[in-house]
Amino acid sequence: MARTHKYNGMTAAALFAVTGGMVGLAFASVPLYQLFCQVTGYGGTPKIGAIASEAVVSDRVIKIRFDANTNGELPWVFKPKQRQVTVKLGESRLAFYTAKNMGERAVTGTATYNVAPYKAAKYFSKIDCFCFSEQTLAPGEELPMPVEFIVDPEIFNDPNTRELRTITLSYTFFPTAAGEPPVDDKTSNARVHRTTKEAAQNPSPNSS
Amino acid sequence: MANEATAAHGSHDHHPHGWRRWLYSTNHKDIGTMYIILSIVAAIIGGAMSVLIRLELMYPGIQFITDFQFYNVLVTGHAFLMVFFVVMPAMFGGFGNWFVPLMIGAPDMAFPRMNNISFWLVAAALVLLLISAFTQGGPGTGWTVYPPLSNVEYHPGPAVDLGILSLHLAGASSILGAINLIVTIFNMRAPGMTMHRMPLFVWSILVTAFLLLLAIPVLAGGLTMLLTDRNFGTSFFETSGGGDPILWQHLFWFFGHPEVYIIIIPGFGIISQVISTFSKKPIFGYLGMAYAMVFIGFVGFVVWAHHMYTAGLDADTRAYFVAATLVIAVPTGVKIFSWLATMWGGSLEFPAPMLFACGFIFLFVMGGVTGVALANSGMDLAWHDTYFVVAHFHYVMAIAAVLSIFAGFYYWIGKMSGRQYPKTLAKIHFWMFFIGVNVLFFPQHFLGMAGMPRRIPDYPDNYWGWNYVSSIGALITSISTVLFLFIVWRTFAAGDKVPANQWGEGATTLEWTVDSPAPFHTHEVLPDMTVQAPAE
């Protein structure tokens, strides 16, 4: 019996370890999922920074459409300056949105983003974007919101994406939790729980 | 602990009496009994909820449920009760506790006190769930608890939090129970009872225990994230904070798909015992049957996104999940055909447990066929969230599981209570229940194919006919359930005494070697299986 008891304890300990490991995996899935989305473009997560194939500007063009949404709690008018642009593949391009605060107080917001169709995301790179940081607007203030992007010419070599002629770039502006501007850059916000700087390094796009 | 218990209970009939026997119980049979009673209580509540749903849906328009959140709470409560507090406690906690130690020749479970806490945790979880339903509108999230519906914006009160805590407790209970059963099965088999000689019911519980061990912690992790999203300002599933509600769906279904196998696999085990007994033959293809369950359990972890075809997966991902899901038809087919092959050429008898086993095979095949159809992403895009899905999963895991529970109940009630159930009434119960559930669920295929959505208390008039038929089926089913309660009462009040082996030569497993009712302590002399034929 004593032998059985020892084995029982060891087996149970191993099984408890497995349980703990699975809980750990569940939590590890959060950063892993984000990483997975960024690497594969899953859920329309665009690339950040320069494209892989050294920018060989192609003659071929693709149409980029701009979509803007604003969360109901944010008293902003947020819209693209241009409905659509046609860009050469491999050429970096600057486009603008504008945001105007219609409210009576200064408000801070952040934009989540993705591209549609999702499968285009791994060929769509953002070099710089207003969405990488929190934006604060004084009452009545209107600011241009720039985004610089580049479309990888590889998009026409991939059998899954070669039929694409249009990519839609979409943003949704949300207020940060309190909706108040942060006192300084380092004040992290409870709801959004990341600072501007972190957001720029590790952006968390929408639906990924 | 076992040593202590043996010493304390040296004399045969000495055991604790009164409330202490139950509250402090460390006896696998008493704990199994409590699980079964809890299951019956929860089944009455959960069944009553489904009757309310069917009464509301009996006619177009709103009948009596004017508060639609209440309708959502009914749907949610019915699902949670049936999954976590009816089927799991009955099969895994109830029959698992009662018969795994008996069948492998162990004196009790490996950790009797842990067994006690497993039961009382699930009892507490049931209370929490019921409190949740009566708190500020209740949780109207469905059992899938998808954010954003389950977020604090749409369920601001504490109802969802209470529900989450209830699931945490039920999950902890299941994990402890799973560890207990795995250790018991691995370490406490009688001499000669090798893994490949264990009865298939024990195999089914072993596979289920591993599924619980791997799946429940993922649910617990996801629920914890949801709880902190709701209460502590995190944003795991909150888009505005960089989170993603789709991540919840992945976590939930990584648990949720194995969960449906957790529900049905012990049923496979019960059905194997019953069919072998009443065919008076060892089960056909014993090893294939055992490893089919292992394989089903394994594949169950890599098919979760077939619940999410409409969530925006790309074509390649869906192609993988379609293929992986279709693969499940192979081991389940092995099981179905092995049961039929066991009956083939057998010396068949059809007492109530065997009737329920045959009914199980019919229902499981029905649900399996619609499952193969639904596995295809292209079809599922049209059927997603319609009554076709409701019909499918009720066939395959709900009423099939309940039929296997009834099969197990009639098969083992003699061993558990020492009394014979009323045979004719049990057969009437089978036919009423079987006809009732088919009238209840078969028309829902038609409703689903016609596009009727789930989880909505009203529908256009053109869906009326089959909804009416379905509700009639629900009434037949509930009358048969009342009959079942009467049978239980009758068995205990006026049942004849049954011998140790009431089923004769077909019943070869070890539980039939001890008296009926099984004594408080069994296998005090370990059975020696080294010389016997494998018990199947």
XYZ file of C-alpha atoms in Angstrom:
744
model
C 0.000 0.000 0.000
C 2.781 2.414 0.926
C 4.220 2.028 -2.543
C 0.875 2.781 -4.122
C 0.570 5.865 -1.920
C 3.885 7.235 -3.105
C 2.939 6.623 -6.723
C -0.457 8.229 -6.145
C 1.150 11.386 -4.856
C 3.612 11.544 -7.717
C 0.949 10.932 -10.356
C -1.317 13.550 -8.819
C 1.548 16.059 -8.679
C 2.273 15.469 -12.362
C -1.404 15.925 -13.221
C -1.610 19.142 -11.198
C 1.434 20.362 -13.116
C -0.347 19.618 -16.383
C -3.345 21.625 -15.141
C -1.127 24.539 -14.210
C 0.584 24.321 -17.570
C -2.721 24.522 -19.413
C -3.747 27.608 -17.404
C -0.382 29.107 -18.311
C -0.948 28.285 -21.966
C -4.349 29.969 -21.862
C -2.739 33.191 -20.698
C 0.250 32.788 -23.003
C -2.232 32.622 -25.864
C -2.888 36.360 -25.501
C 0.595 37.574 -26.564
C 1.024 34.569 -28.836
C -2.211 35.401 -30.608
C -1.146 39.018 -31.064
C 2.242 37.918 -32.370
C 0.559 35.411 -34.662
C -1.706 38.138 -36.060
C 1.208 40.482 -36.662
C 3.347 37.857 -38.345
C 0.664 36.366 -40.568
C -1.575 39.368 -41.139
C -4.377 37.312 -39.597
C -7.622 39.215 -39.127
C -6.369 42.037 -41.390
C -3.417 43.049 -39.221
C -1.111 45.143 -41.411
C 2.677 45.050 -41.184
C 4.556 47.765 -39.381
C 7.644 49.357 -40.879
C 9.360 48.819 -44.182
C 8.434 45.960 -46.468
C 10.606 42.903 -46.888
C 11.410 43.068 -50.571
C 13.543 46.186 -50.937
C 11.245 48.731 -52.419
C 11.315 48.051 -56.092
C 8.683 50.426 -57.346
C 6.455 48.569 -59.724
C 4.426 49.964 -62.589
C 1.408 48.137 -61.367
C -1.059 50.032 -59.246
C -3.641 49.231 -56.599
C -6.471 51.301 -55.226
C -6.515 52.133 -51.528
C -9.786 53.173 -49.922
C -10.068 54.911 -46.582
C -12.625 54.144 -43.944
C -13.133 56.054 -40.703
C -15.268 55.144 -37.683
C -15.693 56.860 -34.368
C -16.846 55.265 -31.159
C -20.080 56.849 -29.929
C -18.498 58.043 -26.709
C -15.909 60.160 -28.504
C -17.305 63.557 -29.572
C -15.060 63.753 -32.621
C -15.653 64.120 -36.311
C -13.115 61.791 -37.855
C -12.930 61.341 -41.608
C -10.470 60.710 -44.411
C -9.362 63.676 -46.496
C -9.491 61.565 -49.637
C -11.938 58.714 -50.287
C -9.378 56.719 -52.211
C -5.956 56.919 -53.821
C -4.255 54.837 -56.457
C -0.697 53.920 -55.532
C 2.159 52.212 -57.277
C 3.243 48.997 -55.625
C 6.416 49.438 -53.628
C 6.035 53.208 -53.426
C 5.520 54.782 -50.033
C 2.556 57.095 -49.851
C 1.281 59.657 -47.380
C -2.446 60.038 -46.798
C -4.408 62.136 -44.343
C -7.421 61.838 -42.163
C -8.711 64.741 -40.115
C -10.162 64.684 -36.659
C -12.050 67.507 -34.987
C -13.109 67.644 -31.379
C -16.727 68.847 -31.244
C -16.898 68.527 -27.470
C -16.265 71.115 -24.814
C -13.343 69.409 -23.153
C -9.963 68.165 -24.299
C -10.224 64.453 -25.086
C -7.675 61.758 -25.800
C -8.367 58.914 -28.174
C -6.576 56.010 -29.815
C -7.422 54.384 -33.110
C -7.538 50.671 -33.768
C -7.029 49.596 -37.336
C -7.046 46.846 -39.872
C -7.282 46.320 -43.597
C -9.849 44.505 -45.669
C -9.792 41.988 -47.206
C -7.860 40.352 -44.386
C -5.658 38.408 -46.746
C -4.162 41.643 -48.096
C -2.791 42.549 -44.680
C 0.545 40.819 -44.948
C 1.378 42.899 -48.019
C 0.238 46.197 -46.515
C 2.865 47.986 -44.454
C 2.458 51.064 -42.327
C 5.660 53.035 -42.111
C 4.189 55.597 -39.771
C 0.717 56.268 -38.521
C -1.257 58.521 -36.226
C -2.696 55.316 -34.806
C 0.654 54.369 -33.246
C 0.097 56.907 -30.484
C -2.689 58.445 -28.451
C -4.080 61.691 -29.872
C -5.320 64.575 -27.771
C -7.570 67.283 -29.164
C -8.468 70.528 -27.405
C -12.115 71.657 -27.642
C -12.846 72.663 -31.207
C -9.363 71.722 -32.353
C -8.964 70.081 -35.751
C -5.818 68.162 -36.617
C -4.615 66.287 -39.676
C -3.939 62.623 -38.991
C -1.237 61.315 -41.322
C -0.534 57.740 -42.286
C 2.374 56.634 -44.436
C 2.065 53.224 -46.028
C 3.480 51.028 -48.742
C 2.042 48.037 -50.585
C 4.411 45.150 -51.244
C 4.650 44.259 -54.966
C 4.668 40.602 -53.851
C 0.896 40.949 -53.512
C 0.562 40.213 -57.236
C 2.768 37.124 -57.029
C 0.679 35.435 -54.343
C -2.054 33.313 -55.946
C -4.333 34.091 -53.000
C -4.149 37.852 -53.452
C -3.250 38.488 -57.086
C -6.850 39.239 -58.016
C -7.078 42.148 -55.574
C -7.461 45.606 -57.068
C -8.673 47.410 -53.968
C -7.597 47.397 -50.342
C -9.599 49.203 -47.678
C -7.773 50.727 -44.766
C -10.004 51.123 -41.751
C -9.730 52.943 -38.429
C -11.927 53.215 -35.404
C -11.203 55.934 -32.851
C -11.951 55.058 -29.234
C -11.651 57.337 -26.245
C -9.031 56.296 -23.737
C -10.715 55.217 -20.514
C -11.256 58.520 -18.791
C -11.238 60.428 -22.060
C -8.976 63.003 -20.426
C -5.576 63.849 -21.845
C -2.746 62.194 -19.927
C -0.776 64.483 -17.660
C 2.440 63.454 -19.313
C 3.667 60.784 -21.636
C 4.380 58.277 -18.916
C 0.945 58.280 -17.352
C -0.394 54.954 -18.346
C -4.095 54.618 -18.558
C -5.981 51.925 -16.680
C -8.270 50.987 -19.545
C -5.895 51.202 -22.451
C -3.050 50.210 -20.159
C -0.267 51.195 -22.487
C 1.600 54.408 -22.931
C 2.010 56.256 -26.152
C 5.541 55.009 -26.464
C 4.579 51.400 -25.956
C 1.731 51.792 -28.346
C 4.116 52.915 -31.030
C 6.401 49.965 -30.453
C 3.747 47.376 -29.956
C 0.567 48.504 -31.620
C -2.465 46.366 -30.991
C -4.636 46.424 -34.014
C -8.291 45.828 -34.188
C -9.603 42.283 -34.665
C -6.383 40.418 -34.373
C -5.963 7.632 3.964
C -7.091 4.265 2.763
C -5.114 2.634 5.565
C -6.722 4.908 8.086
C -10.141 4.160 6.692
C -9.554 0.432 6.751
C -8.412 0.639 10.349
C -11.319 2.793 11.422
C -13.854 0.648 9.666
C -12.452 -2.704 10.589
C -15.857 -4.170 11.264
C -17.979 -4.557 8.187
C -21.117 -2.633 8.899
C -19.570 0.226 10.830
C -19.896 3.444 8.952
C -20.892 7.017 9.772
C -24.585 7.725 10.071
C -26.861 10.684 9.611
C -25.681 13.907 7.982
C -22.042 13.136 8.751
C -22.161 10.174 6.391
C -22.957 12.506 3.503
C -21.341 15.832 4.351
C -18.025 14.307 5.399
C -18.239 11.397 3.024
C -15.060 9.889 1.694
C -16.797 6.813 0.309
C -16.849 6.591 -3.463
C -20.305 5.030 -3.524
C -21.888 7.652 -1.265
C -20.242 10.447 -3.219
C -21.378 8.852 -6.477
C -24.915 8.702 -5.102
C -24.799 12.367 -4.142
C -23.601 13.264 -7.639
C -26.514 11.346 -9.164
C -29.023 13.039 -6.860
C -27.548 16.460 -7.686
C -27.832 15.587 -11.354
C -31.495 14.650 -11.032
C -32.261 17.879 -9.151
C -30.445 19.988 -11.755
C -32.155 18.036 -14.546
C -35.568 18.923 -13.152
C -34.681 22.626 -13.046
C -32.938 22.629 -16.429
C -35.704 20.549 -17.973
C -38.348 22.906 -16.625
C -36.480 25.794 -18.258
C -36.539 24.027 -21.617
C -40.272 23.380 -21.254
C -40.791 27.114 -20.700
C -38.778 27.779 -23.863
C -40.832 25.296 -25.876
C -44.118 26.667 -24.508
C -43.088 30.147 -25.582
C -42.178 28.841 -29.025
C -45.322 26.761 -29.416
C -47.063 29.597 -31.268
C -45.799 32.618 -33.177
C -45.843 35.881 -31.305
C -45.084 36.368 -27.659
C -46.981 33.989 -25.373
C -45.925 34.725 -21.829
C -42.217 35.639 -21.822
C -42.442 39.388 -22.230
C -39.004 40.067 -20.763
C -36.622 38.949 -23.503
C -33.643 39.046 -21.186
C -35.510 36.421 -19.178
C -35.749 34.308 -22.324
C -31.995 34.654 -22.798
C -31.474 33.672 -19.179
C -33.621 30.579 -19.716
C -31.541 29.544 -22.727
C -28.304 30.189 -20.830
C -29.418 28.516 -17.631
C -30.754 25.467 -19.476
C -27.390 24.992 -21.221
C -25.221 25.503 -18.157
C -27.374 23.268 -15.997
C -27.564 20.463 -18.508
C -23.865 20.520 -19.401
C -22.188 21.158 -16.061
C -24.759 20.021 -13.527
C -26.691 17.197 -15.162
C -24.647 15.221 -17.667
C -21.193 15.665 -16.175
C -22.198 14.928 -12.567
C -24.297 11.944 -13.616
C -21.773 10.202 -15.830
C -18.365 11.320 -14.655
C -19.082 12.086 -11.017
C -21.919 9.646 -10.443
C -21.285 6.484 -12.433
C -17.554 7.223 -12.599
C -17.259 7.327 -8.823
C -19.543 4.409 -8.260
C -18.184 1.980 -10.791
C -14.574 2.773 -11.683
C -13.218 1.507 -8.340
C -15.598 -1.451 -8.451
C -14.692 -2.377 -12.014
C -10.922 -2.200 -11.601
C -10.937 -3.925 -8.225
C -9.845 -0.944 -6.129
C -11.081 -0.447 -2.554
C -11.955 3.217 -3.160
C -10.684 6.247 -5.031
C -7.034 7.250 -4.669
C -7.863 10.460 -2.781
C -11.152 10.016 -0.906
C -11.092 13.430 0.751
C -10.375 15.173 -2.535
C -13.362 13.259 -3.849
C -15.475 14.857 -1.135
C -14.350 18.386 -1.999
C -15.014 17.687 -5.711
C -18.625 16.985 -4.934
C -19.203 19.880 -2.573
C -17.534 22.307 -4.985
C -19.971 21.349 -7.713
C -22.859 21.641 -5.266
C -21.681 25.151 -4.348
C -21.306 25.949 -8.039
C -24.904 24.938 -8.643
C -26.070 27.273 -5.888
C -23.988 30.122 -7.334
C -25.433 29.541 -10.793
C -28.982 29.657 -9.450
C -28.201 32.832 -7.510
C -26.762 34.309 -10.700
C -30.022 33.643 -12.550
C -31.938 35.651 -9.947
C -29.505 38.560 -9.816
C -30.338 41.781 -11.668
C -31.759 40.286 -14.818
C -29.544 37.223 -14.817
C -26.906 36.182 -17.355
C -28.383 36.265 -20.838
C -25.167 35.443 -22.624
C -25.772 31.902 -23.833
C -23.447 29.209 -22.561
C -20.756 30.537 -24.914
C -20.531 33.821 -22.921
C -19.225 35.680 -25.986
C -17.996 39.198 -25.449
C -19.029 41.919 -26.183
C -22.463 40.651 -25.029
C -20.909 39.403 -21.791
C -18.931 42.638 -21.322
C -19.835 45.048 -18.596
C -21.526 47.377 -21.116
C -24.230 44.846 -21.958
C -24.372 42.874 -18.714
C -23.592 45.516 -16.135
C -24.893 43.696 -13.063
C -23.116 40.999 -11.063
C -25.076 38.161 -12.724
C -22.370 37.296 -15.255
C -19.675 37.549 -12.580
C -21.583 35.088 -10.399
C -21.968 32.802 -13.393
C -18.228 32.985 -14.062
C -17.460 32.142 -10.444
C -19.907 29.251 -10.635
C -18.079 27.882 -13.662
C -14.762 28.355 -11.893
C -15.980 26.219 -9.005
C -17.492 23.598 -11.286
C -14.246 23.570 -13.245
C -12.110 23.156 -10.131
C -14.380 20.318 -9.080
C -13.990 18.619 -12.456
C -10.205 18.983 -12.443
C -9.928 17.484 -8.963
C -12.295 14.684 -9.940
C -10.311 14.034 -13.114
C -6.996 13.842 -11.236
C -8.550 11.509 -8.697
C -9.910 9.167 -11.330
C -6.716 9.138 -13.409
C -4.599 8.301 -10.362
C -7.088 5.633 -9.324
C -7.118 4.045 -12.761
C -3.344 4.217 -13.219
C -2.243 3.058 -9.782
C -4.996 1.107 -8.076
C -5.997 -1.637 -10.489
C -6.258 -5.141 -9.069
C -3.439 -7.577 -9.852
C -3.783 -8.754 -13.433
C -6.150 -5.916 -14.393
C -3.891 -4.529 -17.090
C -4.822 -1.401 -19.015
C -5.884 -3.561 -21.935
C -8.157 -5.669 -19.744
C -10.025 -2.755 -18.180
C -13.743 -2.569 -18.954
C -14.530 -0.016 -21.659
C -16.441 2.123 -19.177
C -13.192 2.606 -17.261
C -11.420 3.491 -20.515
C -14.121 6.030 -21.298
C -13.732 7.662 -17.891
C -9.945 7.713 -18.283
C -10.182 9.485 -21.641
C -12.778 11.907 -20.267
C -10.590 12.680 -17.276
C -7.691 13.610 -19.548
C -9.968 15.798 -21.662
C -11.116 17.592 -18.509
C -7.562 18.028 -17.331
C -6.491 19.667 -20.581
C -9.642 21.610 -21.483
C -11.002 23.020 -18.222
C -7.876 25.074 -17.360
C -8.211 26.888 -20.700
C -11.816 27.773 -19.856
C -10.658 28.889 -16.422
C -8.010 31.115 -18.007
C -10.481 32.642 -20.453
C -13.088 33.171 -17.728
C -10.510 34.876 -15.546
C -9.653 37.238 -18.402
C -13.344 37.971 -18.879
C -13.743 38.581 -15.160
C -10.847 41.052 -15.083
C -12.138 42.729 -18.276
C -15.470 43.188 -16.559
C -14.206 44.329 -13.190
C -10.606 45.472 -13.252
C -10.254 47.452 -16.467
C -8.150 45.012 -18.475
C -8.926 44.671 -22.163
C -8.232 41.105 -23.232
C -11.453 41.055 -25.222
C -12.090 44.809 -25.385
C -11.438 46.266 -28.833
C -11.031 49.816 -27.591
C -8.093 48.726 -25.454
C -6.414 46.685 -28.154
C -8.050 43.385 -27.219
C -10.020 41.084 -29.458
C -13.359 39.390 -28.800
C -12.410 36.671 -31.311
C -9.674 35.545 -28.930
C -12.410 34.616 -26.463
C -14.045 32.461 -29.116
C -10.775 30.639 -29.712
C -10.219 30.066 -25.989
C -13.824 29.121 -25.342
C -14.035 26.601 -28.156
C -10.624 25.145 -27.384
C -12.386 24.149 -24.190
C -15.879 23.851 -25.644
C -15.261 21.233 -28.266
C -13.482 18.790 -25.940
C -16.305 19.564 -23.524
C -18.878 17.985 -25.828
C -16.722 14.848 -25.885
C -16.439 15.029 -22.110
C -20.198 14.803 -22.134
C -20.594 11.939 -24.580
C -17.530 9.689 -24.092
C -18.610 8.245 -20.713
C -21.860 7.449 -22.528
C -19.836 5.402 -25.033
C -18.442 3.452 -22.091
C -21.855 2.775 -20.548
C -23.316 1.708 -23.888
C -20.404 -0.695 -24.459
C -21.016 -2.386 -21.090
C -24.752 -2.620 -21.666
C -24.559 -3.955 -25.213
C -21.915 -6.513 -24.306
C -23.985 -7.687 -21.326
C -27.247 -8.114 -23.208
C -25.627 -9.643 -26.282
C -23.862 -12.097 -23.939
C -20.672 -11.515 -25.890
C -17.447 -9.654 -25.245
C -17.465 -6.341 -27.053
C -16.412 -6.603 -30.700
C -12.989 -5.059 -31.342
C -12.134 -4.202 -27.743
C -8.821 -2.495 -28.506
C -10.297 -0.604 -31.440
C -13.109 0.594 -29.173
C -10.708 1.770 -26.478
C -8.337 3.543 -28.840
C -11.194 5.020 -30.863
C -12.095 6.925 -27.685
C -8.479 7.991 -27.201
C -8.368 9.164 -30.813
C -11.681 11.028 -30.529
C -10.310 12.740 -27.440
C -7.115 13.723 -29.234
C -8.791 15.009 -32.399
C -11.300 16.845 -30.219
C -8.549 19.350 -29.378
C -7.708 20.324 -32.952
C -11.134 21.045 -34.443
C -12.361 23.913 -32.276
C -12.672 26.549 -34.996
C -15.440 24.615 -36.754
C -17.653 26.506 -34.290
C -16.294 29.750 -35.738
C -16.633 29.429 -39.510
C -18.527 32.700 -39.618
C -16.012 34.582 -37.455
C -13.849 35.637 -40.405
C -11.396 32.760 -40.818
C -9.673 32.641 -44.172
C -10.345 29.887 -46.674
C -7.213 27.837 -45.904
C -7.897 27.795 -42.178
C -11.454 26.711 -42.761
C -10.302 23.991 -45.148
C -8.093 22.564 -42.413
C -10.856 22.619 -39.810
C -13.312 21.006 -42.225
C -10.886 18.165 -42.937
C -9.945 17.647 -39.296
C -13.595 17.647 -38.271
C -14.580 15.106 -40.900
C -11.834 12.805 -39.587
C -13.837 12.401 -36.363
C -16.394 10.404 -38.309
C -13.833 7.591 -38.581
C -13.360 6.652 -34.906
C -17.032 7.285 -34.138
C -17.893 5.005 -37.053
C -15.562 2.365 -35.590
C -17.564 2.558 -32.384
C -20.987 2.403 -34.011
C -20.067 -0.574 -36.181
C -18.369 -2.375 -33.298
C -21.540 -2.050 -31.225
C -23.572 -3.435 -34.107
C -21.029 -6.230 -34.601
C -21.255 -7.044 -30.896
C -25.007 -7.476 -31.218
C -24.631 -9.427 -34.448
C -25.048 -13.101 -33.680
C -25.390 -12.371 -29.977
C -27.934 -13.950 -27.684
C -29.908 -10.735 -27.460
C -32.193 -9.611 -24.674
C -33.981 -6.282 -24.573
C -34.555 -5.128 -21.006
C -34.779 -1.364 -20.429
C -31.010 -0.663 -20.403
C -30.574 -2.418 -23.752
C -33.497 -0.494 -25.231
C -31.892 2.747 -24.137
C -28.569 1.583 -25.618
C -30.187 0.857 -28.984
C -31.961 4.220 -28.824
C -28.603 5.810 -28.094
C -27.069 4.313 -31.229
C -29.957 5.588 -33.348
C -29.792 9.105 -31.927
C -26.013 9.269 -32.079
C -25.992 8.218 -35.729
C -28.671 10.799 -36.524
C -26.665 13.535 -34.840
C -23.468 12.257 -36.430
C -24.913 12.493 -39.923
C -25.993 16.106 -39.443
C -22.586 16.697 -37.842
C -20.812 15.558 -40.999
C -23.001 17.969 -42.954
C -22.332 20.852 -40.560
C -18.596 20.184 -40.547
C -18.466 21.633 -44.050
C -17.749 25.308 -43.814
C -19.792 26.143 -46.902
C -22.890 24.486 -45.476
C -22.291 25.856 -42.019
C -22.237 29.452 -43.266
C -25.919 28.980 -44.073
C -26.784 26.871 -41.033
C -24.795 28.711 -38.404
C -26.990 29.777 -35.464
C -30.110 28.188 -36.926
C -32.280 25.480 -35.419
C -30.449 22.960 -37.610
C -27.475 23.334 -35.272
C -29.778 23.103 -32.258
C -31.226 19.849 -33.602
C -27.748 18.495 -34.405
C -26.163 19.024 -31.032
C -29.206 17.974 -29.079
C -29.259 14.692 -30.966
C -25.582 13.996 -30.697
C -24.676 15.160 -27.213
C -27.812 16.048 -25.311
C -30.441 13.372 -25.761
C -27.877 10.727 -26.771
C -26.047 11.473 -23.531
C -29.279 11.357 -21.546
C -30.221 8.029 -23.121
C -26.848 6.633 -22.091
C -27.420 7.961 -18.565
C -30.795 6.198 -18.451
C -29.160 3.046 -19.841
C -26.579 3.231 -17.068
C -29.234 3.993 -14.488
C -31.376 0.953 -15.290
C -28.279 -1.209 -15.774
C -26.758 -0.340 -12.405
C -29.676 0.703 -10.165
C -29.943 -2.880 -8.932
C -26.285 -2.780 -7.926
C -26.619 0.661 -6.364
C -29.906 0.193 -4.497
C -30.194 -3.590 -4.274
C -33.662 -3.352 -5.788
C -35.278 -4.232 -9.081
C -36.753 -1.359 -11.058
C -40.318 -1.901 -12.366
C -39.547 -3.553 -15.704
C -42.665 -2.719 -17.689
C -42.760 0.892 -16.547
C -39.102 1.241 -17.512
C -39.868 0.042 -21.023
C -42.780 2.465 -21.245
C -40.425 5.170 -20.013
C -38.004 4.309 -22.821
C -40.618 4.431 -25.558
C -42.197 7.649 -24.284
C -38.849 9.346 -23.899
C -37.529 8.102 -27.231
C -40.627 9.149 -29.156
C -40.816 12.400 -27.204
C -37.276 13.539 -27.963
C -37.537 12.609 -31.629
C -40.795 14.499 -32.036
C -39.126 17.322 -30.140
C -35.889 17.592 -32.099
C -36.421 16.090 -35.539
C -38.671 18.938 -36.771
C -36.010 21.414 -35.698
C -33.923 20.206 -38.648
C -36.665 21.462 -40.952
C -36.960 24.742 -39.073
C -33.227 25.274 -39.278
C -33.063 24.496 -42.968
C -35.872 26.977 -43.468
C -33.697 29.547 -41.713
C -35.194 29.882 -38.247
C -32.539 31.445 -35.977
C -31.659 30.206 -32.502
C -32.102 32.082 -29.237
C -35.057 34.253 -30.288
C -38.433 33.948 -28.515
C -40.536 34.758 -31.584
C -40.660 33.733 -35.233
C -42.587 34.456 -38.435
C -45.849 32.551 -38.856
C -44.472 30.251 -41.551
C -42.379 28.441 -38.932
C -45.404 27.689 -36.808
C -46.228 24.094 -37.831
C -42.995 22.349 -36.933
C -42.548 24.521 -33.851
C -45.917 23.288 -32.657
C -44.915 19.662 -33.287
C -41.619 20.263 -31.517
C -43.393 21.658 -28.464
C -45.719 18.636 -28.386
C -42.557 16.501 -28.321
C -41.309 18.531 -25.363
C -44.545 17.813 -23.492
C -44.290 14.064 -24.213
C -40.678 14.140 -23.005
C -41.589 15.924 -19.803
C -44.398 13.463 -19.047
C -41.901 10.636 -19.524
C -39.562 12.395 -17.101
C -42.304 12.480 -14.493
C -42.751 8.757 -15.159
C -39.009 8.298 -14.549
C -39.266 10.026 -11.174
C -42.166 7.733 -10.344
C -40.044 4.716 -11.368
C -37.246 5.872 -9.073
C -39.684 6.191 -6.186
C -41.263 2.851 -7.005
C -37.875 1.104 -7.175
C -36.920 2.254 -3.706
C -40.385 1.851 -2.219
C -41.428 -1.499 -3.630
C -38.613 -2.974 -5.696
C -37.765 -6.650 -5.174
C -34.315 -7.540 -3.893
C -31.884 -8.409 -6.661
C -29.027 -10.924 -6.535
C -25.354 -9.976 -6.907
C -25.477 -10.576 -10.632
C -28.941 -9.762 -11.868
C -28.043 -9.892 -15.571
C -26.614 -13.397 -15.757
C -23.748 -14.678 -17.859
C -23.383 -11.544 -20.000
C -22.382 -9.384 -17.026
C -18.710 -10.230 -16.585
C -17.280 -7.108 -14.976
C -16.189 -6.999 -11.340
C -19.081 -4.940 -9.989
C -21.317 -7.987 -10.456
C -19.119 -10.088 -8.143
C -20.080 -8.050 -5.070
C -23.458 -8.102 -3.336
C -26.383 -5.929 -4.346
C -26.573 -3.289 -3.015
C -22.812 -2.989 -3.087
C -21.528 -3.065 0.519
C -20.115 0.130 2.020
C -16.596 -1.236 1.569
C -15.883 -3.433 -1.398
C -12.942 -5.430 -2.621
C -11.421 -5.660 0.837
C -9.747 -8.732 -0.590
C -8.370 -7.592 -3.912
C -9.729 -9.652 -6.765
C -7.013 -11.493 -8.658
C -7.477 -10.963 -12.365
C -4.276 -12.686 -13.405
C -6.095 -15.915 -14.208
C -9.404 -14.633 -15.541
C -10.394 -13.804 -19.053
C -10.351 -10.107 -19.905
C -13.436 -8.382 -18.612
C -15.096 -6.535 -21.383
